[in-house]
Each structure stands twice: as structure tokens, then as C-alpha cells.
Amino acid sequence: MRADLTILPATEDGQLAEIQELAHAIWREHYPGIISPEQIEYMLQAGYNLDALRRDLTQGQIRYDRALIDGTLVGFSAYGPHSDAGALMLHKLYVDAARRGRGCARKLVAAACDYARANAFDRVVLRVNKGNHIAIAAYERIGFTKRGPIVSDIGGGFCMDDYLMQLDL
Ligand SMILES: CC(C)(COP(=O)(O)OP(=O)(O)OC[C@H]1O[C@@H](n2cnc3c(N)ncnc32)[C@H](O)[C@@H]1OP(=O)(O)O)[C@@H](O)C(=O)NCCC(=O)NCCS
């Protein structure tokens, strides 16, 4: 794991804007072939507009962590309480394509696990698209296991066809 990789929380609008920009780039690079271009734009608009990110921080009890190398944002995560008691939901985990395979995701997940332990959660859960094989492989390497399928209608004629994965702490 890189010694120069720092994990810091996002607390300011400017940091959320950087996260938004990185998320847009990653989604448009990574998700074609997994979901349709229309669904990519729909989900970016719903989950990554600046107001949605601000709402996550102020109302949703969702914490954003930034992965930084030499002050440059190279990845981020978002996590918060799940409706199932004891579970911390890892909502988002994204690493810049040029910085993958160097331990950024592992370190972001470790920070979320530290937060979970410090706040009396006993597991971390997440949803991942069934066709997102790279992410599933990375999550499994990190210690998550599949707990079953989970499909949700997200409006606009789209649905999320995912696996639920879990890491026991
Ligand atoms: C999934 C993702 C976050 C992984 O980020 P990363 O920084 O490359 O991951 P790391 O370098 O921390 O790797 C973590 C572990 O996963 C493994 N891994 C990473 N990429 C892998 C791949 N393509 N295939 C198999 N294993 C992989 C690593 O070997 C590592 O295990 P190890 O430490 O035992 O060797 C990154 O590929 C990404 O942003 N993908 C696009 C967005 C996405 O799908 N996000 C998940 C949404 S649910």
C-alpha cells in the first residue's frame, strides 16, 4: 500500500465538486457495457449532482472520504448507516482508472471499517452490479462475500440488478 496515499474526509463544497467531476469521468469510462448510456446519465444526475452530495453530508449522515496522492484526488468512498441495525452501508467506492491496482480501494475500505468499528457497527454491506466483475473481484479480495441478489426499480424505466455483499468486522 502506498505510503503517500492519504485518506481525508470531504467537508467542503469545493471537495464535493472535485468528487462530482471524478465520479462523472469514472462512470462514463467504466459503466458502458455494464449498464446503458441512458442509465449512466440518469444515475449520475440522481446521485452525483452537487445538491445530492451536499444533502448526503448534511441530512443523510453519509460520510465521504477522499483518497489523495500529492494533494490530487484519486478516489473516494461514501458510507453511512444502513436501515438494518448494525450494518454500515458502503454506498460508493471509486478510483481513478489511472490509479487502480495500487491499494487505493483497499485503503478507502479500511478507513470505512475503522469508522464502523469506532461507531459500533458489526458489518459493512454494499451493492454491486452483477456485471461489474472487476469490482466484485476486488471486493472479494478485500474480504467481502456475496449474500444474494438484490434488484431495485430506480425510476425512469431503470433498475439496479445487483449483488449484496458483506464484510463482517
Ligand atoms: C473496484 C475499484 C474501486 C478497485 O480499486 P483499486 O484501487 O484498483 O483496488 P485496490 O488496488 O485497492 O485492490 C484491492 C484488491 O482487489 C484486487 N483487485 C483490484 N482490481 C482487480 C481486478 N481488476 N481483478 C481482480 N482483482 C482486483 C487487488 O489485487 C487487491 O487485492 P490484493 O491487495 O489482495 O492484491 C476500481 O477498479 C474502480 O474504481 N472501478 C470502477 C468503479 C467501480 O466499479 N466501483 C465499484 C462500484 S460498486
Tab-separated table of C-alpha atoms and ligand atoms in Angstrom:
chain	number	residue	atom	x	y	z
A	1	MET	CA	0.000	0.000	0.000
A	2	ARG	CA	1.397	3.404	-0.945
A	3	ALA	CA	2.787	5.447	1.924
A	4	ASP	CA	1.938	8.694	0.110
A	5	LEU	CA	-1.752	7.797	-0.138
A	6	THR	CA	-3.797	9.853	2.325
A	7	ILE	CA	-7.446	9.386	3.267
A	8	LEU	CA	-9.273	12.519	4.425
A	9	PRO	CA	-12.982	13.294	4.856
A	10	ALA	CA	-14.725	15.666	2.433
A	11	THR	CA	-16.185	18.580	4.342
A	12	GLU	CA	-16.355	21.474	1.860
A	13	ASP	CA	-18.233	22.297	-1.312
A	14	GLY	CA	-15.043	22.520	-3.371
A	15	GLN	CA	-14.135	18.968	-2.342
A	16	LEU	CA	-17.609	17.723	-3.274
A	17	ALA	CA	-17.261	19.393	-6.683
A	18	GLU	CA	-13.991	17.506	-7.236
A	19	ILE	CA	-15.714	14.254	-6.241
A	20	GLN	CA	-18.545	15.016	-8.670
A	21	GLU	CA	-16.072	15.599	-11.503
A	22	LEU	CA	-14.133	12.393	-10.785
A	23	ALA	CA	-17.358	10.372	-10.471
A	24	HIS	CA	-18.596	11.590	-13.851
A	25	ALA	CA	-15.300	10.620	-15.508
A	26	ILE	CA	-15.210	7.156	-13.876
A	27	TRP	CA	-18.864	6.331	-14.585
A	28	ARG	CA	-18.560	7.262	-18.274
A	29	GLU	CA	-15.346	5.238	-18.586
A	30	HIS	CA	-16.318	2.173	-16.543
A	31	TYR	CA	-20.053	1.503	-16.880
A	32	PRO	CA	-20.585	1.325	-20.687
A	33	GLY	CA	-21.208	-2.369	-21.372
A	34	ILE	CA	-22.499	-2.896	-17.821
A	35	ILE	CA	-25.482	-0.513	-17.952
A	36	SER	CA	-26.874	1.584	-20.816
A	37	PRO	CA	-25.560	5.099	-21.570
A	38	GLU	CA	-29.022	6.414	-20.653
A	39	GLN	CA	-28.898	4.716	-17.251
A	40	ILE	CA	-25.382	6.063	-16.635
A	41	GLU	CA	-26.551	9.637	-17.200
A	42	TYR	CA	-29.734	9.058	-15.174
A	43	MET	CA	-27.821	7.703	-12.170
A	44	LEU	CA	-25.133	10.395	-12.388
A	45	GLN	CA	-27.798	13.083	-12.391
A	46	ALA	CA	-29.633	11.475	-9.454
A	47	GLY	CA	-26.670	10.577	-7.270
A	48	TYR	CA	-23.861	12.925	-8.201
A	49	ASN	CA	-25.290	16.388	-8.696
A	50	LEU	CA	-23.810	18.838	-6.210
A	51	ASP	CA	-27.069	19.253	-4.281
A	52	ALA	CA	-27.370	15.480	-3.828
A	53	LEU	CA	-23.806	15.279	-2.494
A	54	ARG	CA	-24.454	18.212	-0.134
A	55	ARG	CA	-27.674	16.562	1.078
A	56	ASP	CA	-25.806	13.311	1.736
A	57	LEU	CA	-23.416	15.155	4.043
A	58	THR	CA	-25.912	17.397	5.830
A	59	GLN	CA	-29.043	15.237	6.063
A	60	GLY	CA	-28.125	11.681	5.177
A	61	GLN	CA	-25.457	11.017	7.794
A	62	ILE	CA	-23.300	9.946	4.861
A	63	ARG	CA	-19.587	10.483	5.111
A	64	TYR	CA	-17.359	10.973	2.068
A	65	ASP	CA	-13.680	10.024	2.241
A	66	ARG	CA	-11.166	11.274	-0.325
A	67	ALA	CA	-8.082	9.316	-1.390
A	68	LEU	CA	-5.305	11.790	-2.177
A	69	ILE	CA	-1.848	11.371	-3.700
A	70	ASP	CA	0.258	14.529	-3.507
A	71	GLY	CA	-2.924	16.512	-2.885
A	72	THR	CA	-4.643	15.154	-6.017
A	73	LEU	CA	-7.968	13.377	-5.662
A	74	VAL	CA	-7.545	9.828	-6.985
A	75	GLY	CA	-10.575	8.123	-5.440
A	76	PHE	CA	-13.384	8.425	-2.947
A	77	SER	CA	-15.862	6.441	-0.881
A	78	ALA	CA	-19.214	7.230	0.727
A	79	TYR	CA	-20.742	5.355	3.622
A	80	GLY	CA	-23.372	5.669	6.328
A	81	PRO	CA	-25.835	3.757	8.493
A	82	HIS	CA	-27.991	1.132	6.758
A	83	SER	CA	-31.621	0.540	7.673
A	84	ASP	CA	-30.582	-2.867	9.065
A	85	ALA	CA	-29.240	-2.198	12.551
A	86	GLY	CA	-25.533	-2.868	12.935
A	87	ALA	CA	-24.720	-2.515	9.244
A	88	LEU	CA	-22.686	0.288	7.715
A	89	MET	CA	-23.574	0.775	4.039
A	90	LEU	CA	-20.688	1.457	1.664
A	91	HIS	CA	-22.637	3.465	-0.908
A	92	LYS	CA	-19.790	4.459	-3.209
A	93	LEU	CA	-16.221	3.373	-3.940
A	94	TYR	CA	-14.435	4.791	-6.963
A	95	VAL	CA	-10.808	5.037	-8.004
A	96	ASP	CA	-9.412	6.951	-10.989
A	97	ALA	CA	-8.667	4.481	-13.821
A	98	ALA	CA	-5.026	5.642	-13.979
A	99	ARG	CA	-4.508	4.905	-10.264
A	100	ARG	CA	-6.071	1.457	-9.919
A	101	GLY	CA	-4.328	-1.635	-8.634
A	102	ARG	CA	-2.234	0.292	-6.103
A	103	GLY	CA	-4.239	-0.217	-2.950
A	104	CYS	CA	-6.469	2.888	-3.054
A	105	ALA	CA	-9.729	0.954	-2.719
A	106	ARG	CA	-8.273	-1.266	-0.019
A	107	LYS	CA	-7.241	1.796	1.994
A	108	LEU	CA	-10.616	3.522	1.492
A	109	VAL	CA	-12.420	0.366	2.678
A	110	ALA	CA	-10.052	0.112	5.662
A	111	ALA	CA	-10.986	3.682	6.636
A	112	ALA	CA	-14.700	2.833	6.384
A	113	CYS	CA	-14.117	-0.278	8.537
A	114	ASP	CA	-12.256	1.820	11.133
A	115	TYR	CA	-15.219	4.191	11.222
A	116	ALA	CA	-17.634	1.240	11.509
A	117	ARG	CA	-15.756	-0.324	14.436
A	118	ALA	CA	-15.469	3.032	16.220
A	119	ASN	CA	-19.234	3.512	15.867
A	120	ALA	CA	-20.341	0.035	16.972
A	121	PHE	CA	-21.288	-1.362	13.563
A	122	ASP	CA	-20.606	-5.101	13.215
A	123	ARG	CA	-20.525	-5.348	9.404
A	124	VAL	CA	-20.103	-3.386	6.199
A	125	VAL	CA	-22.522	-4.036	3.329
A	126	LEU	CA	-22.634	-2.819	-0.265
A	127	ARG	CA	-24.411	-3.305	-3.570
A	128	VAL	CA	-22.534	-4.011	-6.769
A	129	ASN	CA	-23.916	-4.520	-10.266
A	130	LYS	CA	-23.919	-8.225	-11.182
A	131	GLY	CA	-21.960	-7.426	-14.361
A	132	ASN	CA	-19.296	-5.355	-12.602
A	133	HIS	CA	-16.816	-8.229	-12.497
A	134	ILE	CA	-13.744	-6.103	-11.725
A	135	ALA	CA	-15.368	-4.545	-8.679
A	136	ILE	CA	-16.738	-7.913	-7.480
A	137	ALA	CA	-13.248	-9.434	-7.744
A	138	ALA	CA	-11.718	-6.502	-5.840
A	139	TYR	CA	-14.386	-6.667	-3.109
A	140	GLU	CA	-13.809	-10.408	-2.733
A	141	ARG	CA	-10.047	-9.869	-2.417
A	142	ILE	CA	-10.735	-7.276	0.280
A	143	GLY	CA	-12.875	-9.795	2.190
A	144	PHE	CA	-16.494	-9.182	1.162
A	145	THR	CA	-18.689	-12.168	0.287
A	146	LYS	CA	-21.838	-12.282	-1.836
A	147	ARG	CA	-25.021	-12.528	0.200
A	148	GLY	CA	-27.509	-12.783	-2.677
A	149	PRO	CA	-29.148	-10.828	-5.468
A	150	ILE	CA	-30.916	-7.528	-4.918
A	151	VAL	CA	-32.929	-5.808	-7.637
A	152	SER	CA	-34.456	-2.327	-7.291
A	153	ASP	CA	-36.586	-0.133	-9.512
A	154	ILE	CA	-34.887	3.276	-9.501
A	155	GLY	CA	-37.440	5.123	-11.655
A	156	GLY	CA	-37.063	6.460	-15.167
A	157	GLY	CA	-37.631	2.943	-16.528
A	158	PHE	CA	-34.341	1.719	-14.996
A	159	CYS	CA	-33.480	-0.870	-12.398
A	160	MET	CA	-30.390	-1.818	-10.408
A	161	ASP	CA	-29.578	-5.516	-10.774
A	162	ASP	CA	-27.041	-6.075	-8.033
A	163	TYR	CA	-25.442	-8.434	-5.569
A	164	LEU	CA	-25.493	-7.583	-1.897
A	165	MET	CA	-22.039	-8.147	-0.424
A	166	GLN	CA	-20.975	-8.140	3.216
A	167	LEU	CA	-17.798	-7.894	5.245
A	168	ASP	CA	-18.101	-8.991	8.879
A	169	LEU	CA	-15.987	-6.968	11.288
B	1	LIG	C1	-13.233	-1.516	-7.938
B	1	LIG	C2	-12.177	-0.432	-7.710
B	1	LIG	C3	-12.740	0.598	-6.729
B	1	LIG	C4	-10.899	-1.074	-7.117
B	1	LIG	O1	-9.984	-0.026	-6.857
B	1	LIG	P1	-8.379	-0.263	-6.785
B	1	LIG	O2	-7.794	0.914	-6.122
B	1	LIG	O3	-7.860	-0.656	-8.121
B	1	LIG	O4	-8.301	-1.535	-5.811
B	1	LIG	P2	-7.019	-1.960	-4.931
B	1	LIG	O5	-5.777	-1.659	-5.698
B	1	LIG	O6	-7.156	-1.390	-3.581
B	1	LIG	O7	-7.205	-3.528	-4.898
B	1	LIG	C5	-7.899	-4.162	-3.836
B	1	LIG	C6	-7.817	-5.664	-4.060
B	1	LIG	O8	-8.598	-6.007	-5.197
B	1	LIG	C7	-7.788	-6.660	-6.162
B	1	LIG	N1	-8.175	-6.146	-7.473
B	1	LIG	C8	-8.200	-4.867	-7.872
B	1	LIG	N2	-8.582	-4.794	-9.166
B	1	LIG	C9	-8.781	-6.078	-9.563
B	1	LIG	C10	-9.161	-6.657	-10.801
B	1	LIG	N3	-9.380	-5.894	-11.884
B	1	LIG	N4	-9.273	-8.004	-10.862
B	1	LIG	C11	-9.016	-8.779	-9.780
B	1	LIG	N5	-8.655	-8.267	-8.562
B	1	LIG	C12	-8.532	-6.937	-8.476
B	1	LIG	C13	-6.372	-6.254	-5.853
B	1	LIG	O9	-5.452	-7.229	-6.289
B	1	LIG	C14	-6.399	-6.100	-4.354
B	1	LIG	O10	-6.183	-7.322	-3.692
B	1	LIG	P3	-4.751	-7.642	-3.001
B	1	LIG	O11	-4.422	-6.429	-2.150
B	1	LIG	O12	-5.035	-8.857	-2.205
B	1	LIG	O13	-3.798	-7.825	-4.137
B	1	LIG	C15	-11.777	0.221	-9.067
B	1	LIG	O14	-11.481	-0.800	-10.016
B	1	LIG	C16	-12.849	1.130	-9.643
B	1	LIG	O15	-12.964	2.307	-9.279
B	1	LIG	N6	-13.661	0.582	-10.564
B	1	LIG	C17	-14.666	1.386	-11.254
B	1	LIG	C18	-15.774	1.839	-10.341
B	1	LIG	C19	-16.486	0.710	-9.634
B	1	LIG	O16	-16.874	-0.284	-10.237
B	1	LIG	N7	-16.684	0.895	-8.324
B	1	LIG	C20	-17.416	-0.043	-7.506
B	1	LIG	C21	-18.858	0.339	-7.533
B	1	LIG	S1	-19.861	-0.775	-6.598
